[in-house]
Structures are given as C-alpha cells and as structure tokens.
Short mmCIF file of C-alpha atoms in Angstrom, two decimals:
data_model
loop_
_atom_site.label_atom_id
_atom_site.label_comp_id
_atom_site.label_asym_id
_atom_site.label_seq_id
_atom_site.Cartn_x
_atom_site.Cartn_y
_atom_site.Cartn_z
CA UNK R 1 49.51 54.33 -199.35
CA UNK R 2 52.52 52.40 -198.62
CA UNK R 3 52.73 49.15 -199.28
CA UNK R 4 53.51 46.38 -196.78
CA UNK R 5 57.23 44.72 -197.55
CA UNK R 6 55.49 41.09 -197.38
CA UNK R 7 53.33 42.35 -200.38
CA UNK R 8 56.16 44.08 -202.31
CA UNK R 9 57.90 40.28 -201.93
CA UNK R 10 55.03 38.84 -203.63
CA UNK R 11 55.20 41.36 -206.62
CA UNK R 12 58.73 40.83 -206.92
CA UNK R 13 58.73 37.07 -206.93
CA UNK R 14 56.26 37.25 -209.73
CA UNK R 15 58.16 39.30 -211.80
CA UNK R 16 61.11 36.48 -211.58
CA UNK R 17 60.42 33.61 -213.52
CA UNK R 18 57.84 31.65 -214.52
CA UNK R 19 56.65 32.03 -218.29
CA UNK R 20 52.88 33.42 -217.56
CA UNK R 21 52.05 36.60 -220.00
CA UNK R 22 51.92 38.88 -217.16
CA UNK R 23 55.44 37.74 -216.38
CA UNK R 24 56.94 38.98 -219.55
CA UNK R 25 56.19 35.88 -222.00
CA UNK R 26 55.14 36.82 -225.57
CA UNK R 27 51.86 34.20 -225.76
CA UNK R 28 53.81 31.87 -223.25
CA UNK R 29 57.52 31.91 -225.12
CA UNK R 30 60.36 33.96 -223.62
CA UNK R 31 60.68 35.53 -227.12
CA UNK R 32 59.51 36.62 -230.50
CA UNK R 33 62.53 34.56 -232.23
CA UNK R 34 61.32 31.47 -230.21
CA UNK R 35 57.38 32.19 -230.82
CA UNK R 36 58.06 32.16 -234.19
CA UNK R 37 60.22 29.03 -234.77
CA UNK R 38 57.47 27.42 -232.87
CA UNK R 39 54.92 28.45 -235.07
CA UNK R 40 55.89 28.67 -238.37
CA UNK R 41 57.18 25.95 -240.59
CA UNK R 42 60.94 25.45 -241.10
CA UNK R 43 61.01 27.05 -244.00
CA UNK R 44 58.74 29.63 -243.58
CA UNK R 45 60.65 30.54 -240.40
CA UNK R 46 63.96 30.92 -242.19
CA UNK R 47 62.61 33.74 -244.38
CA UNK R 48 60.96 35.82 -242.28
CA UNK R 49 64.26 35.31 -240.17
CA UNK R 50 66.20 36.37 -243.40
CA UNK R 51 64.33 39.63 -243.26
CA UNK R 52 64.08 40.12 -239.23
CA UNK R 53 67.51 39.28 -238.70
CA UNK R 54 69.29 40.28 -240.92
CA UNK R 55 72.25 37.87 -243.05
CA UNK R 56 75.88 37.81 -242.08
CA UNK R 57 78.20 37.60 -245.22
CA UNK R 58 75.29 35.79 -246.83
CA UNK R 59 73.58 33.69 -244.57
CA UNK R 60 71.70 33.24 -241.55
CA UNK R 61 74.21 34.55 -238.24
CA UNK R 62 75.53 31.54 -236.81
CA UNK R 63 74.93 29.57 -233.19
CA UNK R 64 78.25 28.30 -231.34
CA UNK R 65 78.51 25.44 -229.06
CA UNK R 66 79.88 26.75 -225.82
CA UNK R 67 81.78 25.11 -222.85
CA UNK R 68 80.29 22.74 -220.98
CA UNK R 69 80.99 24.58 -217.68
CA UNK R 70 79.31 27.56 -218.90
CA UNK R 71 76.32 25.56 -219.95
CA UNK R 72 75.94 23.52 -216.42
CA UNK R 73 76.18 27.05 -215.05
CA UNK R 74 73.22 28.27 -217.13
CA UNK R 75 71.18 25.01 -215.99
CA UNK R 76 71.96 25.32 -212.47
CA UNK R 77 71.07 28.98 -211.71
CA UNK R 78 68.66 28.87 -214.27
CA UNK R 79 69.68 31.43 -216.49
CA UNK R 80 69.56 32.17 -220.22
CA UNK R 81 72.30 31.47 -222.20
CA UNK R 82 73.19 31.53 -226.00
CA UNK R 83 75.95 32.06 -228.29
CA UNK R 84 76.45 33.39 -231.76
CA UNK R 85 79.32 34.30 -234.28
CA UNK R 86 79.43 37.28 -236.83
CA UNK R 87 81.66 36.39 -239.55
CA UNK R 88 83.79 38.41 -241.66
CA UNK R 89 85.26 37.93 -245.35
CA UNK R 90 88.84 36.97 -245.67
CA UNK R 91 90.98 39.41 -245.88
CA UNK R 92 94.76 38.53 -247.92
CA UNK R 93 96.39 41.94 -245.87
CA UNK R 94 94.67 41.61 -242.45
CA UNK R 95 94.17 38.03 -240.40
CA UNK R 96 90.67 38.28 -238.61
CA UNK R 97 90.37 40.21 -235.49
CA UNK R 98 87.99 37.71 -233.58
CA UNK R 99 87.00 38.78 -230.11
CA UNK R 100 84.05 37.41 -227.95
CA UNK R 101 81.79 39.64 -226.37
CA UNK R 102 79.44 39.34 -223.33
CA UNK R 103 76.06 40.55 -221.92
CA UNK R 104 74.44 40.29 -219.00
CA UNK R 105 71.03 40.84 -218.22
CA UNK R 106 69.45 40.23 -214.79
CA UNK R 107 66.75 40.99 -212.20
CA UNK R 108 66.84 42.21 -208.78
CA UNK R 109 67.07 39.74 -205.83
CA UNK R 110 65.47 41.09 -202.58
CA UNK R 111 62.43 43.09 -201.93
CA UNK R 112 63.22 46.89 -202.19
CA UNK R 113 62.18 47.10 -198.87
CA UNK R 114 65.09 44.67 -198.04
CA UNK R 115 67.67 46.78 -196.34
CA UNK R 116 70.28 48.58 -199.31
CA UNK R 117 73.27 46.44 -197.98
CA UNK R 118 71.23 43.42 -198.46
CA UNK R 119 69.85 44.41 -201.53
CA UNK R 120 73.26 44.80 -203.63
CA UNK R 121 74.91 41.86 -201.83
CA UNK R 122 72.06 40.03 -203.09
CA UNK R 123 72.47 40.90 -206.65
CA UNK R 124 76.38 40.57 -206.18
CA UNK R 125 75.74 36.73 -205.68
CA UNK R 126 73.20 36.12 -208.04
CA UNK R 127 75.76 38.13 -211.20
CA UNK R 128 78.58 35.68 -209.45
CA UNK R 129 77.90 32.23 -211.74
CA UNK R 130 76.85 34.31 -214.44
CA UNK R 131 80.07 36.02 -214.87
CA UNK R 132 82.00 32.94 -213.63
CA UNK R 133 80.13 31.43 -216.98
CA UNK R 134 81.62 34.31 -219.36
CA UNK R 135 84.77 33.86 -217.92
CA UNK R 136 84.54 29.85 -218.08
CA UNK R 137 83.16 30.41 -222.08
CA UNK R 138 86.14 32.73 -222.31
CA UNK R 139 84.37 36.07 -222.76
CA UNK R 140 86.97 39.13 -223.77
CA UNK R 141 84.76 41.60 -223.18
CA UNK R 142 82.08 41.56 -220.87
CA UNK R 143 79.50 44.61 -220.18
CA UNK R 144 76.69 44.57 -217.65
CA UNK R 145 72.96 46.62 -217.75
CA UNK R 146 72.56 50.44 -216.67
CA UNK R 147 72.83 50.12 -212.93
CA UNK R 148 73.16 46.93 -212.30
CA UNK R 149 74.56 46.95 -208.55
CA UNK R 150 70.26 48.17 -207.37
CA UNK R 151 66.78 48.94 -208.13
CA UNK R 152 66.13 51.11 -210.80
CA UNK R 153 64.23 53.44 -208.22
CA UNK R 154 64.41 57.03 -209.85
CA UNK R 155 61.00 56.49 -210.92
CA UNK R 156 59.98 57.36 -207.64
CA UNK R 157 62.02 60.63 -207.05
CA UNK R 158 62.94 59.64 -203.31
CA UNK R 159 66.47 60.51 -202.67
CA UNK R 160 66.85 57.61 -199.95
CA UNK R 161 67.97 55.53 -203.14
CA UNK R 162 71.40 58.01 -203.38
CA UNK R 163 72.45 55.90 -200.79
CA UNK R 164 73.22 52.97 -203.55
CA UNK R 165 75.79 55.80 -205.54
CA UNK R 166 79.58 55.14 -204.59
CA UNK R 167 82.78 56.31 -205.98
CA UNK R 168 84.12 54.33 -209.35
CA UNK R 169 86.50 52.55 -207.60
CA UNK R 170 83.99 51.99 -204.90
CA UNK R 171 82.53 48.18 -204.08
CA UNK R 172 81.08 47.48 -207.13
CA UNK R 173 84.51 48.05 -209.17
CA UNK R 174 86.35 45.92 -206.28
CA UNK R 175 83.81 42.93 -207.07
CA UNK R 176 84.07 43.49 -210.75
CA UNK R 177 87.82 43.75 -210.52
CA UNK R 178 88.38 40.29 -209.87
CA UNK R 179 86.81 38.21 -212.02
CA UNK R 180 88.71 40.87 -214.54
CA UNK R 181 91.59 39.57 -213.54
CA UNK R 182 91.00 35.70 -212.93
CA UNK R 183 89.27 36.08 -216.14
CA UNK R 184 91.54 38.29 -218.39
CA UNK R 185 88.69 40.55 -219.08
CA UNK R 186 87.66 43.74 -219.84
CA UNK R 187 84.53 44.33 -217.79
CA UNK R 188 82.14 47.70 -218.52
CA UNK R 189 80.76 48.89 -215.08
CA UNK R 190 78.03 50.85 -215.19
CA UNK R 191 77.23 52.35 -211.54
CA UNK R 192 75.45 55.60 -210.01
CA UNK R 193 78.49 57.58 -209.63
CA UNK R 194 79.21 59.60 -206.49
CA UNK R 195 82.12 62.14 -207.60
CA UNK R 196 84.16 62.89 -204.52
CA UNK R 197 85.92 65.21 -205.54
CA UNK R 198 83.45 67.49 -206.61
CA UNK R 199 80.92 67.75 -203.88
CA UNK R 200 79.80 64.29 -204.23
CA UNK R 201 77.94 64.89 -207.14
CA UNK R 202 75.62 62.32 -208.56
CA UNK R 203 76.31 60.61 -212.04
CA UNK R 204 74.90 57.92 -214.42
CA UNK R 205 78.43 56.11 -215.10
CA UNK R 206 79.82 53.42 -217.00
CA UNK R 207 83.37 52.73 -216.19
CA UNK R 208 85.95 50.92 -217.87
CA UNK R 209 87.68 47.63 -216.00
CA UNK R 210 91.10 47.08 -218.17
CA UNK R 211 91.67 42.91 -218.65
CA UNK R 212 94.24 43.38 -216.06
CA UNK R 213 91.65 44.69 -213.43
CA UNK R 214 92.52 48.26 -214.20
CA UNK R 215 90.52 51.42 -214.72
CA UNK R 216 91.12 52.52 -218.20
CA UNK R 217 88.40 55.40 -218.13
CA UNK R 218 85.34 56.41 -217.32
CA UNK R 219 81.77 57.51 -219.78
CA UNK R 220 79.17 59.52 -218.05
CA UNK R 221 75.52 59.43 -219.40
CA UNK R 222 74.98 62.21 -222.17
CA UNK R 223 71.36 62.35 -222.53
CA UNK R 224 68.87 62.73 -219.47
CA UNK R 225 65.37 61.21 -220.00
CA UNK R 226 62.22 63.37 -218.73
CA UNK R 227 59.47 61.20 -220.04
CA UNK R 228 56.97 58.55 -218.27
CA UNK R 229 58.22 57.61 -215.17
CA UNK R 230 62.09 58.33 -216.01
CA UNK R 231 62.41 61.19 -213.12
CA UNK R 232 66.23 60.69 -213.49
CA UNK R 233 67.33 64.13 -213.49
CA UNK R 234 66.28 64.37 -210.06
CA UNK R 235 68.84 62.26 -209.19
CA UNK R 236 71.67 63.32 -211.82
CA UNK R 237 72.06 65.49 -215.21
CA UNK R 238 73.69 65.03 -218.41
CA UNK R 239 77.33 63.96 -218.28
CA UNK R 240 80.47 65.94 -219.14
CA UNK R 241 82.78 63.52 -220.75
CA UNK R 242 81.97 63.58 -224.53
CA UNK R 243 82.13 60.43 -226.05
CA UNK R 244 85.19 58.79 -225.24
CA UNK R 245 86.23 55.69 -226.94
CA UNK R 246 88.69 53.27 -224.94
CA UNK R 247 91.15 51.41 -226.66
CA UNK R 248 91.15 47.81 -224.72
CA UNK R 249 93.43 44.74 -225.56
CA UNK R 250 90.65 43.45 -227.27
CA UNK R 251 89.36 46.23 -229.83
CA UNK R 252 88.02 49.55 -229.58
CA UNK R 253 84.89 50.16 -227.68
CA UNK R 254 82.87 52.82 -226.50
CA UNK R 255 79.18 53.21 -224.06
CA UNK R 256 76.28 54.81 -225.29
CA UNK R 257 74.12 54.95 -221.92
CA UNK R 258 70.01 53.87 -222.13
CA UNK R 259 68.60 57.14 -223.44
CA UNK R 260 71.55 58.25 -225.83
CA UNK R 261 70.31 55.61 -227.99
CA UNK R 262 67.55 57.75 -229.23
CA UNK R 263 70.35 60.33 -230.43
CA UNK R 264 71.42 59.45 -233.70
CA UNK R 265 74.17 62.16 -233.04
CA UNK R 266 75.10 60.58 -229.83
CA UNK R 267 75.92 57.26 -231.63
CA UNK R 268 77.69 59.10 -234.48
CA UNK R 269 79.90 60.79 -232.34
CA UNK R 270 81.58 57.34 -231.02
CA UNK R 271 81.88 56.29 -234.44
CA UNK R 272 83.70 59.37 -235.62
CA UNK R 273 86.16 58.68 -232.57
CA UNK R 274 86.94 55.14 -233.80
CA UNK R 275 84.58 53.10 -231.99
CA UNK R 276 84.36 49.00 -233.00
CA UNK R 277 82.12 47.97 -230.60
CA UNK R 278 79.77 50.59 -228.69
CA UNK R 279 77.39 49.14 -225.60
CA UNK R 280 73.82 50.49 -224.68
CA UNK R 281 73.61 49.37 -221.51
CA UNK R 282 69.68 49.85 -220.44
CA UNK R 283 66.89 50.01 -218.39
CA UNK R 284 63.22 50.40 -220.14
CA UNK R 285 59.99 49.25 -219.81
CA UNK R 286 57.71 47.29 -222.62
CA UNK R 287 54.95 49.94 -222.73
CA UNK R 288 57.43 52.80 -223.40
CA UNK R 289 60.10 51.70 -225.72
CA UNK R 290 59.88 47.89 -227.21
CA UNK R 291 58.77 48.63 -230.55
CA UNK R 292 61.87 51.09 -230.77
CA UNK R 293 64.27 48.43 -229.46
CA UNK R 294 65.37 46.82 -232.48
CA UNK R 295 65.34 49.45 -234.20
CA UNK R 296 67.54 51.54 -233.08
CA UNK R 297 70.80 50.05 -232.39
CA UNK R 298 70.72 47.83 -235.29
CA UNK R 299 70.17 51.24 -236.96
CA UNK R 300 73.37 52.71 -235.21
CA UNK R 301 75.38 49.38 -236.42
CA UNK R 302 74.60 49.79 -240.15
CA UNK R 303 74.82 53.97 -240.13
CA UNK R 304 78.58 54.01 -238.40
CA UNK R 305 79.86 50.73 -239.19
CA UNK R 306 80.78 48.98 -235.69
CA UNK R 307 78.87 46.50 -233.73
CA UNK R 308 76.42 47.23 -230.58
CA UNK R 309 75.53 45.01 -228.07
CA UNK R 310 72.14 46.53 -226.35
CA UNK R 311 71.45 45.36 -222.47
CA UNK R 312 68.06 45.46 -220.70
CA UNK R 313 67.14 43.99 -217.05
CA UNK R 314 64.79 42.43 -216.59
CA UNK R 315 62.04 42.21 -214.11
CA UNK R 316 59.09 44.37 -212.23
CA UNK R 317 60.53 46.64 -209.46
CA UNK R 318 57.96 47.12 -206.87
CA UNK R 319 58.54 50.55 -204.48
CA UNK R 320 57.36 50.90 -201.22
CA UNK R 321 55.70 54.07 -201.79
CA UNK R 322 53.11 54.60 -205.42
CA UNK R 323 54.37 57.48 -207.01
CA UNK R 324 52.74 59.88 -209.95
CA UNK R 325 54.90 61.07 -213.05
CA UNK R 326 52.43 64.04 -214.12
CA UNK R 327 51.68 62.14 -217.07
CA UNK R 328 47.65 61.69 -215.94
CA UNK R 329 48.02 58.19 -215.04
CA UNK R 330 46.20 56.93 -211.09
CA UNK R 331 49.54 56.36 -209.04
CA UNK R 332 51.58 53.39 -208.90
CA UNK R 333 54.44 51.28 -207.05
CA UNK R 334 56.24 49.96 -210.56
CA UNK R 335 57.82 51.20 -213.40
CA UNK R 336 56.18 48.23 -215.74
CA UNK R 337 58.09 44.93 -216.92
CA UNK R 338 62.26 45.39 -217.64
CA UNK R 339 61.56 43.37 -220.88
CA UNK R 340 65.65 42.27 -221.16
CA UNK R 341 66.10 41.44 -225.07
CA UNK R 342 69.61 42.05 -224.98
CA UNK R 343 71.60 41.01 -228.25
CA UNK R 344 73.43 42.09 -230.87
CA UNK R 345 73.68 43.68 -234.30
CA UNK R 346 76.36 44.14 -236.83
CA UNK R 347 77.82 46.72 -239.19
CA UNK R 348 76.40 44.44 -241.92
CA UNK R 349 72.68 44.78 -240.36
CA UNK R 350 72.73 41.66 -239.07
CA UNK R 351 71.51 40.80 -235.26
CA UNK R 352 70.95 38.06 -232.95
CA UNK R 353 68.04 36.84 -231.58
CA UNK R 354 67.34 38.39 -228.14
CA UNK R 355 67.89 37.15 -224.59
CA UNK R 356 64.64 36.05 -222.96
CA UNK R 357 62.14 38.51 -221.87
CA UNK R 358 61.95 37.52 -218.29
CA UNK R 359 64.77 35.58 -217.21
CA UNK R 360 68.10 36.70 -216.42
CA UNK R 361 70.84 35.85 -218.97
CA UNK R 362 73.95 35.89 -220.84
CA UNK R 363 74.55 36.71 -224.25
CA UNK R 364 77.46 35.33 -225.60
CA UNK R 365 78.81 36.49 -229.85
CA UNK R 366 82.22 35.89 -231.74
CA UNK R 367 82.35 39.12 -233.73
CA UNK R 368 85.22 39.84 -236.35
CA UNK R 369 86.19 43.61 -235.79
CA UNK R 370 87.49 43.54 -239.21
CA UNK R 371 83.75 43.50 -240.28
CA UNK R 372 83.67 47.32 -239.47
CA UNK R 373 86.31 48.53 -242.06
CA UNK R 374 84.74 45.84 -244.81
CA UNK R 375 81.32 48.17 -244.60
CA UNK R 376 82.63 51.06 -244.41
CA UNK R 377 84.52 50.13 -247.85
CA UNK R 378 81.74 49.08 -249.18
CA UNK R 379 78.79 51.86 -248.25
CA UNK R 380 81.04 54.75 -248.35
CA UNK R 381 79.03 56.29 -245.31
CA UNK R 382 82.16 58.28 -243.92
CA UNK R 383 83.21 58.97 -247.83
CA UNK R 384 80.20 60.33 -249.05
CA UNK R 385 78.55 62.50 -245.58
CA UNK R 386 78.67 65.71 -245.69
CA UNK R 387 79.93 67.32 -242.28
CA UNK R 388 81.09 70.58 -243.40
CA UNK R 389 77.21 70.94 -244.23
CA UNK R 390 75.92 69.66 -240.97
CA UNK R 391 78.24 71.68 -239.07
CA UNK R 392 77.02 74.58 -240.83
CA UNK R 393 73.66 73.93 -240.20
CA UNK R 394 73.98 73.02 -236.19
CA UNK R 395 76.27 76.00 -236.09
CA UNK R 396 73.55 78.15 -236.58
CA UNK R 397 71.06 76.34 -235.12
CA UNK R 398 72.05 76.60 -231.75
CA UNK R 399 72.02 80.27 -231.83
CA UNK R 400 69.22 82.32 -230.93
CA UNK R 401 68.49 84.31 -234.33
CA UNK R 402 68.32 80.79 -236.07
CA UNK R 403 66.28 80.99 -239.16
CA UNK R 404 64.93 77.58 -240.58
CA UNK R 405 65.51 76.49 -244.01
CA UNK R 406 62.31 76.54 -245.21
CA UNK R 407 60.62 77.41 -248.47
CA UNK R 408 57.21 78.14 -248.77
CA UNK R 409 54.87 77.90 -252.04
CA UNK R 410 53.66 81.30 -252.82
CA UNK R 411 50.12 80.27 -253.87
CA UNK R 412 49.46 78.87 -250.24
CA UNK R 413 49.02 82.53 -249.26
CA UNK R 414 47.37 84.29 -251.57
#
C-alpha cells in the first residue's frame, strides 16, 4: 500500500535529529565514544580507549582546536563537528607530509515523495555550510558519502530513481567544482553515473575533483552487494576501472566504494598501486553491518599501511511504495537507520572516535602521510607476503578443474 507523502514527511523528520533511541542514539548519546566517557571514570575511560582506539606514536590520537568560522558554522546548522591529528615520528631525511582531510556525512532533506529536482537542490543547500566549514578549517582533501546528491532508493528496485544518475561532469560536479576552487581542494564525488557514451549506462561512481576544480579521474564501484535490501545490481553492476590510485597535490589517494570494504583483496589492490589515503565512502544500515564497521577499515589501515577515512549517511529513508527483498521479512517502506560513524584509522591502528550516529557532520584529521612508509618499515607486510604464492593459488582457482588444497586424515574414513 502506498504511503501518503504527508506520512513519509513525518518518518523522515524523525529520522533527523533529536537524540531518542529510535532516532539512532546509543542509550540517549550520539555515540559509543561519548556513552562511554560519560560513564566511566576518567581513568577507566582512558584504558578502555587505549585498547578501542588504538595509540598514535604512543599515546592517545590527539583533538585540534579548529577555526572559529568553522565552529559557528557547526552551531548554526547544527551539525557535528570534530577534529583530530595523527602524528608521525621525525624523520632527519624527510620533513612531515601533513595534509588535512575531510568527511562529510549527512541526511536527506525533503520527503522522497518531494519532486527529484527538489530533492537534490535540497541536499545541495543543506552540504553548502558544511563544505563552506572544511574549506573555512582549511580542509585539503575533502570526500563526501556513497551517493550523496539523493535517496539511497535501490532498496526498492523502482527504476523511477535512474532519473537522479547524470554524467560526471553533470550538476553535481559543477556544484562541487566550486568550492574546489574557492577552496583549493581536492573534492571526491561520488554520484550514480550515467555513461553517455556508452548507451547511458548506469554506474556507482566516485570521481575525482583536482584542487584546481579539475577532473583528475574517475573509480567505479568494484563489488556489487546482493544481500538484505541492497537490490543495487538492478540499477548498476560491478565497475570496470580496477583500482586506480590518483596522485593529487596533496598525497596519494584512492576510493574503495561501500561494499568493496568487505574485500580484503579489493583494499590490497590500492595499496599495491601506492595508495596513502583510500576513502570508503558508504551507505549501510545498523542491523546489517555495525558490528563490522570498525573493523574493517581499521583492518585495511594496519594490513596495507595507508590511512582510510570511512563515510556513512545518516538517517531513515522512507519510500513511497513497501517493498520485499526475498529475505522472508513482512514488507517495508525503509531500509533501517544510516547509522553515520564516519572517522578515521591509521596505518599504526589507530582511529578516531566516530561522527554522531544521527546527525549530519564533518570529520575533520591532520594525518602525516609519512606515517605510511614508517609501518611499512617497521611490519615488513610488503617484505615478507608472499604473492608469487597467492597468485599461484588464485591462478588456479578461478579455473574450472580447480582442486582444493586439502588434506584429509586417513583414519576419518576407515
């Protein structure tokens, strides 16, 4: 039965902001980091932060003060905002390679029943003083959550929502474009692709915005999720660009889209191209995925030696039409709650706390790139792999006579 748009306004507003449970709170806080300061003593706290966290070159990863102008931004539009720094040790052959880094996480604004035009506009103005407080805390590098510029609707596997898909240099990459400029910074984009040029074919994109408001490149999602609600290959199929790392002004980076991070070769492959920083810009639901969360990328940080900043939105989507995914469960107009989180981790296995769970925000880190090399001298993870013998192995694993490895004990069948 289709629900009436007054009623999908409702849901949506309720999914916005206020701190209530079903909202996206943890027990009324807009995180576990800040539901645990609050409850634990000081010094309590600080150790089981040692061992959630993560230390940077011995000790707890630092907060910075930021600009003023960003932080009467933050107040004003109600957004979350914080700031960290990951250190690096002195070096006596290299000077540090600091570079700040940005995410942004963020809801919808309009009923998705609000016409499409209306709809993006919307979310245009609302990501307008967030960016404009990157740029004013002097953000180098700036990346945004897994199709940011609409409603995550390929849950319901209505093609109406193709509509939203436009070309990379389309209006989305125009807006984007000039706060890279006024800004001097490089901006990740990532959009539903519509590929002109070959029969206006349907990609999950992230695209590359140069510090001079130039494309550099473009990354198209490698991994296709078919699980829960995630109907997205209705809508688009794996990507065909590799894993492409794009040397900015600022550092080396690379984007690992939503459900690559579950594929450990996926993030391994953007190391082995040369990869500093590497984005996972998102879009997953508590229910499915939290536990995995900060797991993963911090995971990826520590196993290839280069930092990853993880985006989620945030939010309930509510769809005029309920929708079924085959999984048994009685139809429904929602995906579940966008739980946001976004933050960082290190090459050191460090991380920030995360962004709130329910309000949109911006995370803000100083990260020294020369952090990378440091762990990678002092792990040997490169050194001491063994691709030869993984190729071997994937070599014949993808053929159809492949044999496992396997080595049974005799007695089990006698």
């Amino acid at each position: 039965m289709e629900m009436k748009e007054e009623e999908i306004g409702r849901e949506n507003d309720r999914a916005g902001t206020s701190a209530s449970p079903d909202n996206g709170s943890i027990c009324g806080f807009e995180s576990l980091h800040q539901l645990l300061r609050s409850s634990l003593s000081p010094q309590v706290f600080q150790e089981v932060s040692r061992v959630l966290l993560g230390l940077n070159c011995g000790r707890a990863v630092e907060t910075i003060s930021l600009p003023e102008p960003a932080n009467a931004l933050s107040s004003k539009h109600d957004f979350d905002l914080q700031g960290f720094i990951f250190h690096a040790d002195k070096e006596l052959l290299r000077e540090p390679r600091i570079v700040r880094v940005g995410l942004i996480q963020s809801s919808i604004s309009l009923p998705t029943t609000a016409p499409f035009t209306d709809q993006k506009r919307a979310i245009f103005e609302k990501l307008k003083p967030i960016i404009d407080a990157a740029g004013a805390a002097g953000v180098n590098i700036l990346c945004l959550q897994e199709a940011w510029m609409m409603p995550f609707a390929f849950c319901t596997r209505e093609k109406r929502w193709c509509e939203f898909a436009e070309p990379i240099d389309g209006e989305s990459m125009q807006f984007l474009q000039d706060f890279s400029r006024k800004y001097n910074m490089v901006i990740v984009n990532p959009i539903l692709e519509r590929d002109l040029k070959h029969g206006e074919t349907i990609w999950n994109t992230a695209v590359i915005i140069g510090n001079h408001g130039n494309i550099i490149g473009k990354h198209r999602k490698n991994h296709i999720p078919r699980v829960g609600d995630f109907n997205e290959s209705t809508y688009y199929m794996e990507g065909n660009t590799g894993h492409p790392v794009f040397e900015t002004a600022y550092g080396k980076i690379a984007v690992n889209i939503c459900y690559g991070r579950h594929h450990p070769l996926n993030w391994l492959a953007f190391g082995l191209n040369g990869a500093e920083i590497v984005f996972n810009p998102s879009a997953t639901v508590g229910k499915l995925s939290e536990p995995m969360w900060p797991i993963e990328a911090r995971n990826a940080a520590i196993a290839n030696s280069y930092f990853v900043g993880s985006i989620n939105r945030v939010g309930t989507e509510v769809f005029p039409n309920p929708f079924t995914s085959g999984d048994g469960k009685p139809q429904h107009a929602d995906f579940g709650h966008f739980y946001g989180s976004s933050h960082f981790s290190a090459p050191d296995a460090s991380c920030t706390p995360s962004l709130s769970r329910y309000r949109d925000g911006l995370m803000i880190s100083d990260m020294d790139l020369n952090l990378c090399r440091q762990l990678k001298d002092k792990w040997g993870f490169r050194m001491t792999a063994r691709y030869e013998m993984y190729s071997d192995l994937l070599n014949r694993y993808i053929k159809s006579d492949f044999e496992p490895q396997v080595i049974s004990d005799p007695l089990l069948h006698k």
